[in-house]
Coordinates of C-alpha atoms and ligand atoms in Angstrom, one line a residue:
X1 CA -2.4 -54.2 21.5
X2 CA -2.0 -51.0 21.8
X3 CA -4.0 -48.6 18.8
X4 CA -0.6 -47.4 17.0
X5 CA 0.7 -51.4 17.4
X6 CA -2.4 -51.9 15.1
X7 CA -1.7 -49.1 12.8
X8 CA 1.5 -50.6 12.1
X9 CA 0.9 -54.0 11.2
X10 CA -2.5 -53.5 8.9
X11 CA -0.5 -51.3 7.0
X12 CA 2.5 -53.2 6.2
X13 CA 0.1 -56.0 5.7
X14 CA -0.8 -53.3 3.0
X15 CA -0.4 -53.0 -1.3
X16 CA -1.6 -50.3 -3.0
X17 CA -0.3 -50.3 -6.4
X18 CA -1.8 -49.4 -10.0
X19 CA -1.6 -51.5 -13.0
X20 CA -0.3 -49.7 -16.3
X21 CA -1.0 -50.8 -19.9
X22 CA -1.3 -50.0 -23.3
X23 CA -5.1 -50.4 -24.4
X24 CA -6.1 -53.6 -25.3
X25 CA -2.6 -55.4 -23.5
X26 CA -4.9 -57.3 -20.5
X27 CA -5.3 -55.1 -17.7
X28 CA -9.2 -55.9 -17.6
X29 CA -8.3 -59.4 -17.5
X30 CA -5.2 -59.7 -15.3
X31 CA -7.6 -57.8 -12.6
X32 CA -9.4 -60.0 -13.0
X33 CA -7.8 -63.5 -12.3
X34 CA -6.1 -60.8 -9.4
X35 CA -9.1 -61.2 -8.1
X36 CA -10.0 -64.7 -8.1
X37 CA -6.6 -65.0 -7.1
X38 CA -7.6 -63.4 -4.3
X39 CA -10.2 -66.2 -3.6
X40 CA -12.6 -63.9 -3.3
X41 CA -14.4 -65.5 -5.6
X42 CA -17.9 -63.3 -5.0
X43 CA -15.9 -60.2 -6.3
X44 CA -14.8 -61.5 -9.0
X45 CA -18.3 -62.0 -9.5
X46 CA -18.6 -58.4 -8.8
X47 CA -15.8 -57.0 -10.6
X48 CA -17.5 -59.1 -13.7
X49 CA -20.7 -57.3 -13.1
X50 CA -19.0 -53.8 -13.0
X51 CA -17.1 -54.3 -15.8
X52 CA -20.8 -56.0 -18.0
X53 CA -22.7 -53.2 -15.7
X54 CA -20.0 -50.5 -17.4
X55 CA -20.3 -51.3 -20.7
X56 CA -24.1 -52.0 -20.4
X57 CA -25.0 -49.1 -18.9
X58 CA -27.3 -46.2 -20.7
X59 CA -26.6 -43.4 -19.2
X60 CA -24.9 -41.1 -21.7
X61 CA -21.2 -40.9 -19.5
X62 CA -21.4 -44.6 -20.0
X63 CA -22.1 -44.3 -23.9
X64 CA -19.8 -42.3 -24.1
X65 CA -17.0 -44.8 -22.9
X66 CA -18.5 -47.4 -25.1
X67 CA -18.2 -45.5 -28.2
X68 CA -14.9 -44.6 -28.0
X69 CA -13.8 -48.4 -26.2
X70 CA -12.2 -46.4 -23.3
X71 CA -12.0 -46.6 -19.7
X72 CA -12.1 -42.4 -18.2
X73 CA -13.1 -43.3 -14.5
X74 CA -10.9 -45.0 -12.3
X75 CA -11.9 -46.3 -9.1
X76 CA -10.3 -49.2 -6.4
X77 CA -10.9 -52.0 -6.1
X78 CA -10.0 -54.4 -2.6
X79 CA -9.2 -57.5 -1.8
X80 CA -7.5 -60.4 0.2
X81 CA -4.2 -61.8 -0.5
X82 CA -2.5 -64.4 1.4
X83 CA -3.0 -62.6 4.4
X84 CA -2.6 -59.0 3.1
X85 CA -5.0 -56.5 1.6
X86 CA -4.5 -55.3 -2.0
X87 CA -5.4 -52.3 -3.1
X88 CA -5.8 -51.7 -6.4
X89 CA -5.9 -49.0 -8.6
X90 CA -7.5 -48.3 -12.0
X91 CA -6.2 -46.1 -14.2
X92 CA -7.5 -44.5 -17.4
X93 CA -5.8 -45.9 -20.2
X94 CA -5.9 -43.7 -23.2
X95 CA -3.2 -40.7 -23.0
X96 CA -5.4 -37.5 -23.2
X97 CA -6.0 -38.9 -19.6
X98 CA -2.4 -39.3 -17.8
X99 CA -2.9 -36.6 -16.4
X100 CA -5.7 -38.8 -14.3
X101 CA -3.6 -41.4 -14.2
X102 CA -0.9 -39.1 -12.4
X103 CA -3.1 -38.1 -9.7
X104 CA -4.1 -41.4 -9.5
X105 CA -0.2 -43.3 -9.1
X106 CA -0.2 -40.0 -6.3
X107 CA -1.7 -43.0 -4.8
X108 CA -0.2 -45.9 -5.5
X109 CA 3.0 -47.3 -3.8
X110 CA 3.8 -49.5 -6.7
X111 CA 2.9 -50.5 -10.2
X112 CA 2.2 -53.1 -12.8
X113 CA 2.9 -53.0 -16.4
X114 CA 1.3 -54.7 -18.8
X115 CA 2.8 -55.8 -22.0
X116 CA 1.7 -57.7 -24.9
X117 CA 3.5 -59.9 -25.8
X118 CA 3.5 -59.5 -29.4
X119 CA 4.0 -55.6 -29.3
X120 CA 6.0 -55.3 -26.3
X121 CA 6.3 -51.4 -25.1
X122 CA 3.5 -49.3 -26.9
X123 CA 3.0 -45.4 -27.3
X124 CA 0.6 -45.5 -24.2
X125 CA 2.8 -48.3 -22.0
X126 CA 5.9 -45.5 -22.4
X127 CA 3.8 -42.6 -22.2
X128 CA 2.5 -44.1 -18.5
X129 CA 5.8 -45.2 -17.6
X130 CA 7.0 -41.6 -17.6
X131 CA 4.4 -40.6 -15.6
X132 CA 5.4 -42.9 -13.2
X133 CA 9.1 -42.5 -13.3
X134 CA 8.0 -38.9 -12.5
X135 CA 6.5 -40.1 -9.2
X136 CA 8.4 -42.3 -8.5
X137 CA 7.2 -46.2 -8.0
X138 CA 8.9 -48.8 -8.2
X139 CA 7.2 -51.0 -11.2
X140 CA 6.7 -54.9 -11.6
X141 CA 6.5 -55.6 -15.2
X142 CA 4.5 -58.2 -16.5
X143 CA 4.6 -59.8 -20.4
X144 CA 1.1 -60.9 -21.5
X145 CA -0.7 -63.2 -23.8
X146 CA 2.0 -65.9 -23.9
X147 CA -0.2 -68.2 -24.9
X148 CA -0.5 -66.5 -28.2
X149 CA 2.3 -66.2 -31.3
X150 CA 5.0 -63.5 -29.5
X151 CA 8.4 -62.3 -29.7
X152 CA 11.6 -63.4 -28.5
X153 CA 11.8 -62.9 -24.4
X154 CA 15.4 -61.2 -25.4
X155 CA 13.7 -58.8 -28.1
X156 CA 10.9 -57.7 -25.2
X157 CA 14.0 -56.8 -22.5
X158 CA 16.0 -55.4 -25.0
X159 CA 13.1 -53.0 -25.9
X160 CA 11.9 -52.1 -22.3
X161 CA 15.7 -51.5 -21.6
X162 CA 15.8 -49.3 -25.0
X163 CA 12.7 -47.6 -25.2
X164 CA 12.5 -46.8 -20.9
X165 CA 15.9 -47.0 -19.4
X166 CA 14.9 -49.2 -17.1
X167 CA 17.0 -53.2 -16.8
X168 CA 14.9 -55.2 -16.8
X169 CA 15.5 -57.9 -14.3
X170 CA 13.5 -61.7 -15.2
X171 CA 11.6 -63.3 -12.1
X172 CA 10.5 -65.9 -14.3
X173 CA 11.1 -67.3 -18.1
X174 CA 8.8 -68.6 -20.4
X175 CA 9.3 -72.4 -20.9
X176 CA 7.5 -72.8 -24.7
X177 CA 5.6 -69.9 -26.6
X178 CA 2.5 -69.7 -27.9
X179 CA 0.4 -73.0 -27.7
X180 CA 3.2 -74.6 -26.7
X181 CA 3.3 -72.6 -23.3
X182 CA 4.1 -75.1 -21.2
X183 CA 4.6 -73.3 -17.8
X184 CA 7.7 -70.3 -16.5
X185 CA 11.6 -71.3 -14.7
X186 CA 10.7 -69.2 -11.7
X187 CA 14.4 -67.3 -11.4
X188 CA 14.2 -67.5 -7.2
X189 CA 13.5 -71.3 -6.8
X190 CA 15.2 -72.5 -9.8
X191 CA 12.5 -74.3 -10.2
X192 CA 9.7 -75.5 -13.2
X193 CA 6.0 -74.1 -13.0
X194 CA 3.9 -76.2 -14.8
X195 CA 0.5 -74.7 -15.4
X196 CA -2.7 -76.5 -16.5
X197 CA -5.0 -74.8 -18.5
X198 CA -8.8 -74.6 -17.5
X199 CA -11.8 -73.6 -19.8
X200 CA -11.7 -70.1 -20.1
X201 CA -9.6 -69.0 -17.4
X202 CA -12.6 -69.1 -14.8
X203 CA -10.8 -71.0 -12.1
X204 CA -7.1 -70.9 -11.1
X205 CA -4.5 -72.7 -13.6
X206 CA -3.1 -76.2 -11.5
X207 CA 0.2 -75.9 -10.7
X208 CA 3.1 -78.4 -10.4
X209 CA 6.3 -78.0 -9.3
X210 CA 8.6 -79.3 -11.1
X211 CA 12.5 -80.5 -10.2
X212 CA 15.1 -80.0 -12.9
X213 CA 15.6 -83.3 -13.7
X214 CA 11.8 -84.4 -13.8
X215 CA 11.6 -81.2 -16.2
X216 CA 14.7 -82.3 -18.6
X217 CA 12.9 -85.5 -19.1
X218 CA 9.6 -83.8 -19.9
X219 CA 9.8 -81.2 -21.5
X220 CA 13.2 -81.6 -23.7
X221 CA 13.9 -79.1 -25.6
X222 CA 12.1 -76.1 -24.2
X223 CA 12.8 -76.2 -21.3
X224 CA 16.8 -76.3 -21.8
X225 CA 16.7 -73.2 -24.1
X226 CA 15.0 -71.4 -21.1
X227 CA 17.6 -72.6 -18.4
X228 CA 20.2 -71.6 -21.0
X229 CA 18.7 -68.0 -21.9
X230 CA 17.9 -67.4 -18.1
X231 CA 21.1 -68.3 -17.3
X232 CA 22.4 -66.1 -19.6
X233 CA 21.0 -63.4 -18.0
X234 CA 22.4 -64.0 -14.6
X235 CA 25.2 -64.0 -16.3
X236 CA 25.4 -60.8 -17.6
X237 CA 23.9 -59.6 -13.9
X238 CA 20.2 -59.1 -14.5
X239 CA 19.6 -60.4 -11.1
X240 CA 16.9 -58.4 -9.4
X241 CA 17.7 -56.3 -6.4
X242 CA 15.6 -54.6 -4.0
X243 CA 17.1 -51.4 -4.3
X244 CA 17.4 -50.8 -7.2
X245 CA 13.8 -52.1 -8.2
X246 CA 13.2 -49.9 -5.4
X247 CA 14.7 -46.7 -6.5
X248 CA 13.1 -47.4 -10.4
X249 CA 16.3 -48.1 -11.8
X250 CA 15.7 -51.9 -12.2
X251 CA 12.2 -53.7 -13.0
X252 CA 11.6 -57.5 -12.2
X253 CA 9.3 -59.8 -15.1
X254 CA 7.1 -61.8 -15.2
X255 CA 6.0 -63.4 -18.1
X256 CA 2.2 -65.3 -18.5
X257 CA -1.1 -64.9 -20.0
X258 CA -3.7 -63.5 -18.3
X259 CA -6.2 -65.3 -20.3
X260 CA -5.7 -68.7 -19.2
X261 CA -3.8 -67.6 -15.3
X262 CA -1.0 -68.7 -16.6
X263 CA 1.8 -66.7 -14.3
X264 CA -0.7 -64.5 -12.7
X265 CA -0.2 -66.5 -8.8
X266 CA 3.5 -65.7 -9.0
X267 CA 2.7 -62.3 -9.9
X268 CA 0.6 -62.0 -7.1
X269 CA 3.0 -63.1 -5.1
X270 CA 5.6 -60.6 -5.8
X271 CA 3.0 -57.5 -5.7
X272 CA 3.0 -59.2 -1.5
X273 CA 6.5 -59.7 -1.5
X274 CA 8.7 -57.0 -3.3
X275 CA 6.4 -54.3 -3.9
X276 CA 6.5 -51.8 -0.5
X277 CA 3.9 -51.0 2.4
X278 CA 3.2 -47.9 2.9
X279 CA 5.5 -45.7 4.3
X280 CA 5.3 -42.5 6.3
X281 CA 4.1 -39.5 4.0
X282 CA 6.2 -36.4 4.5
X283 CA 4.2 -33.0 4.2
X284 CA 4.6 -29.7 2.8
X285 CA 7.0 -28.5 5.5
X286 CA 9.4 -31.8 5.1
X287 CA 8.2 -33.6 7.7
X288 CA 7.1 -37.2 7.8
X289 CA 4.0 -38.4 9.4
X290 CA 4.8 -41.2 11.4
X291 CA 1.7 -43.9 10.1
X292 CA 1.0 -44.3 13.8
X293 CA 0.3 -40.5 14.2
X294 CA -3.8 -40.0 13.9
X295 CA -5.5 -40.1 10.8
X296 CA -4.3 -38.4 7.9
X297 CA -5.0 -38.7 4.0
X298 CA -4.8 -36.7 0.9
X299 CA -7.4 -36.3 -2.1
X300 CA -6.4 -37.7 -5.0
X301 CA -9.8 -38.1 -7.2
X302 CA -13.2 -35.5 -7.2
X303 CA -15.3 -37.4 -9.1
X304 CA -18.9 -36.9 -9.9
X305 CA -21.4 -39.9 -9.7
X306 CA -21.9 -40.5 -13.5
X307 CA -25.4 -41.9 -12.1
X308 CA -27.8 -39.1 -13.1
X309 CA -30.6 -41.0 -10.7
X310 CA -27.9 -40.3 -8.2
X311 CA -26.2 -36.8 -8.4
X312 CA -23.8 -36.8 -6.1
X313 CA -20.0 -35.9 -5.7
X314 CA -17.4 -38.3 -4.7
X315 CA -13.6 -37.2 -3.6
X316 CA -12.0 -40.4 -3.4
X317 CA -8.5 -40.0 -0.7
X318 CA -5.8 -42.3 0.6
X319 CA -5.0 -43.0 4.1
X320 CA -1.1 -41.7 4.8
X321 CA -1.7 -42.4 8.8
X322 CA -4.0 -43.1 11.4
X323 CA -7.5 -45.6 11.5
X324 CA -9.9 -44.5 9.7
X325 CA -13.5 -44.5 11.0
X326 CA -16.3 -43.7 9.1
X327 CA -18.4 -41.3 10.7
X328 CA -15.3 -39.7 12.5
X329 CA -14.9 -35.5 12.0
X330 CA -12.1 -34.6 10.2
X331 CA -10.1 -31.7 9.8
X332 CA -10.8 -30.3 5.9
X333 CA -7.0 -28.7 5.5
X334 CA -8.4 -26.1 2.7
X335 CA -11.2 -24.0 4.3
X336 CA -10.5 -25.1 8.0
X337 CA -13.8 -26.6 7.8
X338 CA -15.1 -29.9 10.0
X339 CA -16.3 -32.8 7.4
X340 CA -18.8 -35.3 8.9
X341 CA -17.5 -38.8 7.4
X342 CA -20.9 -40.6 7.4
X343 CA -20.7 -41.4 3.6
X344 CA -17.4 -43.6 3.1
X345 CA -17.4 -46.3 0.6
X346 CA -15.4 -48.3 -1.2
X347 CA -15.8 -48.6 -5.0
X348 CA -15.3 -50.3 -7.9
X349 CA -16.9 -49.1 -11.6
X350 CA -20.1 -48.4 -10.1
X351 CA -19.9 -50.1 -7.5
X352 CA -20.0 -49.1 -4.6
X353 CA -19.9 -50.8 -0.8
X354 CA -20.3 -48.3 2.7
X355 CA -16.7 -48.5 4.3
X356 CA -16.3 -48.4 8.3
X357 CA -12.6 -48.8 9.1
X358 CA -9.8 -48.0 7.1
X359 CA -5.6 -48.0 7.0
X360 CA -2.3 -46.6 5.5
X361 CA -2.7 -47.1 2.3
X362 CA -6.7 -47.9 1.6
X363 CA -8.6 -45.6 -0.6
X364 CA -11.6 -44.2 0.3
X365 CA -14.4 -42.5 -1.5
X366 CA -16.5 -39.6 0.5
X367 CA -20.0 -38.9 -1.4
X368 CA -20.9 -35.1 -1.1
X369 CA -18.0 -33.5 0.0
X370 CA -19.0 -30.7 -1.2
X371 CA -15.9 -29.0 -0.4
X372 CA -13.1 -31.1 -1.3
X373 CA -10.8 -30.6 -4.2
X374 CA -7.4 -32.5 -5.0
X375 CA -5.1 -33.1 -3.3
X376 CA -6.5 -31.6 0.0
X377 CA -5.7 -32.9 3.0
X378 CA -8.1 -34.5 5.6
X379 CA -6.9 -34.8 9.5
X380 CA -7.1 -36.0 12.7
X381 CA -5.8 -33.9 16.2
X382 CA -2.7 -33.1 14.9
X383 CA -2.8 -30.5 12.0
X384 CA -0.4 -31.7 8.8
X385 CA -0.4 -30.6 5.0
X386 CA 0.2 -32.7 2.4
X387 CA 1.8 -31.1 -0.8
X388 CA -0.4 -30.6 -3.9
X389 CA -1.0 -32.5 -6.5
X390 CA 1.5 -30.4 -9.1
X391 CA -1.3 -30.1 -12.9
X392 CA 0.4 -31.4 -15.6
X393 CA 0.6 -28.2 -18.5
X394 CA -1.6 -28.0 -21.1
X395 CA -1.4 -28.2 -24.5
X396 CA -4.6 -27.8 -25.9
X397 CA -7.1 -24.6 -25.4
X398 CA -10.3 -23.9 -26.7
X399 CA -12.9 -21.3 -25.9
X400 CA -15.9 -22.8 -24.6
X401 CA -19.2 -20.6 -24.2
X402 CA -22.5 -22.1 -24.0
X403 CA -24.7 -21.9 -27.3
X404 CA -28.0 -21.4 -25.4
X405 CA -27.4 -17.9 -22.9
X406 CA -30.7 -19.1 -20.9
X407 CA -28.6 -22.2 -19.7
X408 CA -25.9 -19.7 -18.5
X409 CA -26.5 -21.0 -15.0
X410 CA -25.8 -24.9 -15.6
X411 CA -22.6 -23.9 -17.5
X412 CA -21.5 -22.3 -14.7
X413 CA -22.0 -25.1 -12.5
X414 CA -20.5 -27.8 -15.0
X415 CA -17.5 -25.6 -15.8
X416 CA -16.9 -25.5 -12.3
X417 CA -17.2 -28.9 -11.6
X418 CA -15.1 -30.2 -14.5
X419 CA -13.0 -27.5 -13.2
X420 CA -12.9 -29.2 -9.7
X421 CA -12.6 -32.9 -11.2
X422 CA -9.6 -32.0 -13.2
X423 CA -12.0 -33.4 -16.2
X424 CA -10.2 -30.5 -17.9
X425 CA -8.3 -26.7 -16.3
X426 CA -10.5 -23.8 -16.6
X427 CA -8.4 -20.2 -17.1
X428 CA -10.6 -17.5 -16.7
X429 CA -9.2 -13.2 -18.1
X430 CA -10.1 -11.4 -15.6
X431 CA -12.2 -9.5 -18.2
X432 CA -14.1 -11.7 -19.4
X433 CA -14.3 -14.0 -16.3
X434 CA -17.4 -16.9 -16.7
X435 CA -18.4 -15.8 -20.4
X436 CA -16.1 -16.9 -21.9
X437 CA -13.6 -19.3 -20.3
X438 CA -10.3 -21.3 -21.5
X439 CA -10.6 -25.0 -21.1
X440 CA -6.9 -26.3 -20.8
X441 CA -6.1 -29.6 -21.9
X442 CA -3.4 -32.0 -21.9
X443 CA -5.8 -34.5 -24.8
X444 CA -7.7 -33.4 -26.8
X445 CA -9.7 -35.8 -25.7
X446 CA -10.5 -34.6 -23.1
X447 CA -12.5 -31.7 -24.8
X448 CA -14.7 -34.7 -25.3
X449 CA -15.7 -35.4 -22.3
X450 CA -15.9 -32.0 -21.2
X451 CA -18.8 -31.0 -24.0
X452 CA -20.2 -34.4 -23.7
X453 CA -20.9 -34.0 -19.5
X454 CA -21.4 -30.3 -20.2
X455 CA -24.7 -30.8 -23.1
X456 CA -25.6 -34.4 -21.1
X457 CA -25.3 -33.7 -17.3
X458 CA -25.8 -29.9 -16.6
X459 CA -27.6 -29.3 -20.0
X460 CA -25.6 -27.1 -21.0
X461 CA -25.1 -27.3 -24.3
X462 CA -21.1 -25.2 -25.7
X463 CA -19.6 -24.2 -28.7
X464 CA -15.8 -25.0 -28.2
X465 CA -13.8 -22.8 -30.4
X466 CA -9.6 -23.7 -30.4
X467 CA -7.4 -21.2 -29.7
X468 CA -3.8 -20.8 -31.4
X469 CA -2.6 -21.4 -27.6
X470 CA 0.1 -24.4 -27.4
X471 CA 2.1 -23.5 -24.3
X472 CA 1.3 -22.3 -20.8
X473 CA 3.7 -21.5 -18.1
X474 CA 3.1 -20.1 -14.9
X475 CA 3.9 -16.7 -13.4
X476 CA 3.0 -14.3 -11.4
X477 CA 1.4 -10.8 -10.5
X478 CA 4.4 -8.6 -11.3
X479 CA 5.3 -9.8 -14.7
X480 CA 1.4 -10.2 -15.9
X481 CA 1.1 -6.2 -17.4
X482 CA 4.3 -7.3 -19.1
X483 CA 3.1 -10.6 -20.6
X484 CA 0.1 -9.4 -21.5
X485 CA 1.2 -6.1 -23.4
X486 CA 3.1 -8.8 -26.1
X487 CA 1.3 -10.3 -29.0
X488 CA -0.4 -13.4 -28.9
X489 CA 0.5 -13.9 -25.4
X490 CA -1.9 -13.9 -22.5
X491 CA -2.3 -14.0 -18.7
X492 CA -4.6 -15.8 -17.5
X493 CA -6.5 -16.9 -13.8
X494 CA -7.3 -20.9 -12.4
X495 CA -9.9 -21.3 -9.6
X496 CA -7.6 -21.3 -7.0
X497 CA -5.6 -17.7 -8.3
X498 CA -2.5 -19.4 -10.4
X499 CA -1.9 -17.0 -12.9
X500 CA -1.0 -19.2 -16.6
X501 CA 0.9 -17.7 -19.2
X502 CA -0.5 -18.9 -22.5
X503 CA 2.0 -18.1 -25.3
X504 CA 1.2 -19.0 -29.4
X505 CA 4.3 -19.4 -30.7
X506 CA 6.8 -22.1 -28.6
X507 CA 10.1 -20.0 -30.3
X508 CA 9.0 -16.9 -28.5
X509 CA 8.5 -18.3 -25.0
X510 CA 12.3 -20.0 -25.5
X511 CA 13.7 -16.0 -26.3
X512 CA 11.7 -14.5 -23.5
X513 CA 13.7 -17.2 -21.3
X514 CA 16.7 -17.3 -22.7
X515 CA 16.5 -12.3 -23.0
X516 CA 13.7 -11.6 -20.6
X517 CA 15.4 -14.1 -16.6
X518 CA 13.5 -11.2 -14.4
X519 CA 9.7 -12.4 -16.1
X520 CA 8.4 -15.5 -13.8
X521 CA 7.6 -18.3 -16.4
X522 CA 7.9 -21.3 -14.8
X523 CA 7.8 -24.8 -15.2
X524 CA 4.7 -27.1 -15.2
X525 CA 4.7 -30.6 -15.3
X526 CA 5.6 -31.9 -18.6
X527 CA 3.1 -34.3 -19.6
X528 CA 1.6 -36.5 -22.6
X529 CA 2.0 -34.6 -25.7
Ligands
LIG1 P1 -7.0 -53.7 -21.5 O1 -7.9 -53.7 -20.7 O2 -6.1 -53.3 -21.3 O3 -7.7 -52.6 -23.0 O4 -7.2 -55.7 -22.4 P2 -8.2 -57.0 -22.3 O5 -8.1 -57.1 -21.0 O6 -10.1 -55.7 -22.5 O7 -7.8 -58.0 -23.3 C1 -8.5 -56.9 -24.3 C2 -8.2 -58.8 -24.9 O8 -6.8 -59.6 -24.8 C3 -9.1 -59.2 -24.9 O9 -9.6 -59.6 -25.8 C4 -8.8 -60.7 -23.8 O10 -9.6 -61.7 -23.8 C5 -7.3 -60.9 -24.9 N1 -6.5 -61.4 -23.6 C6 -6.3 -60.4 -22.0 N2 -4.9 -61.1 -21.9 C7 -5.3 -62.3 -22.8 C8 -3.9 -63.2 -22.7 O11 -3.3 -63.5 -22.0 N3 -4.2 -64.3 -23.8 C9 -4.4 -63.4 -25.0 N4 -4.8 -64.5 -25.5 N5 -5.5 -63.1 -25.2 C10 -5.8 -62.1 -23.9 P3 -11.1 -59.4 -26.8 O12 -12.0 -60.2 -27.8 O13 -11.0 -57.7 -26.5 O14 -12.3 -58.9 -25.8 P4 -13.3 -60.4 -24.4 O15 -14.2 -60.4 -26.0 O16 -12.3 -61.3 -24.7 O17 -13.5 -60.2 -23.9

């Protein structure tokens, strides 16, 4: 096999996706069950360890995660399934971190949206869905917790359609519900898949494939009702359609219970059978880089190691083309400098493992790649530059000042680190600079993370004073003097030189847009609000 054939074959085997859900809908449980079905028993034990390790870790960072009961960091998990390689990207559950989710989704080819069967679409589901829509990635829907009292299946489909504007196309349909949840109809084969519970769902749920005649006699009414309902949906055209699924217009729906493992295999099969393998990525100039071109990748996440004992910084990139081999010297497009990749690893939670090679769709973490920023391209042999990952429009702005001036150096270092990681956006006024930068966030919880980390990781306690700014637009040098002369408006710079105009009043901004078309006031990507 030539290298090119090998790259294409490996790319075809990859499925890279993320799970999105409102907190508590069952994302963690489902992730663990995917591992179980991936047959990676060792990996399953590892993940459970990572999870409990995460919850009991003593570092302050973990403490914050623990106190808030949320997962702030996102990571990747790789496991084999049916001769395929699954890359599962973890996304933070809280909406204040939806910008982080957005960046993670830049590295995903599809998403699985998990709904709580008793709740349907919840606020955070909606926000995360909007991020997916923005990224134009196909979404599979998993209606979880069917082993508990739930809404009617049709109510849930209705909710998906009305709240998300996404047409649901069920590929499985529940037979029975709550305690009486027996299994699902597989829409594609018409067969009834009956599940058996196992103790605590610790092992795969045994499945029996049962033909319609037997199902009718053994399951009775719940089976007949399910057949009727699914038939009704087919009659109104809610049938799976590849083109509209890939375009993000329809979503195949699966019912199940991650806790008891019911329906997990069907869902994982759908990830493999329906979601796309990596495709060539379009560069900044509009050219597609073939999958079998020399190595290239882009960085979608930068994270300081949360372990105090090893204070280092990891840049995560997704391989877009070619074969990545640990030790390769690649070019960092941002600086044009060569970058050694001796310390390449995969990571899930706080665990990491050295990685020797990777293919399109895979995620690699590079330790101590210090100049590398979010959105940067890495390449080998043929230069390529991928489009940057746009920043969200911040809606909260606070002035940060170090409370102990002897810690100013640490404060500066911490602020620029948080900026690079995208924990908050850091804006500076040319006259004030680093003395009192403005921290800009999509959600206020980002401030909590920033102040907590400045104090605990960098030893630089800070005081934040909220400002009255509520809107930000991209602007330029020409418009700056005029904007600065206005009351309730200021222009500040990001580390990369981008200028942001901040407005206290959305009405004033709206008026300027209408009356002063010569001013540059470009919209940023809409974030969560
Ligand atoms: P998240 O990552 O989306 O926040 O959710 P997570 O998996 O942690 O699940 C949240 C709670 O819902 C957990 O219960 C979990 O056991 C439960 N759960 C997940 N899937 C199902 C399901 O299919 N059926 C039922 N009945 N429950 C489910 P917990 O009591 O908060 O935690 P735990 O002590 O059970 O881990």
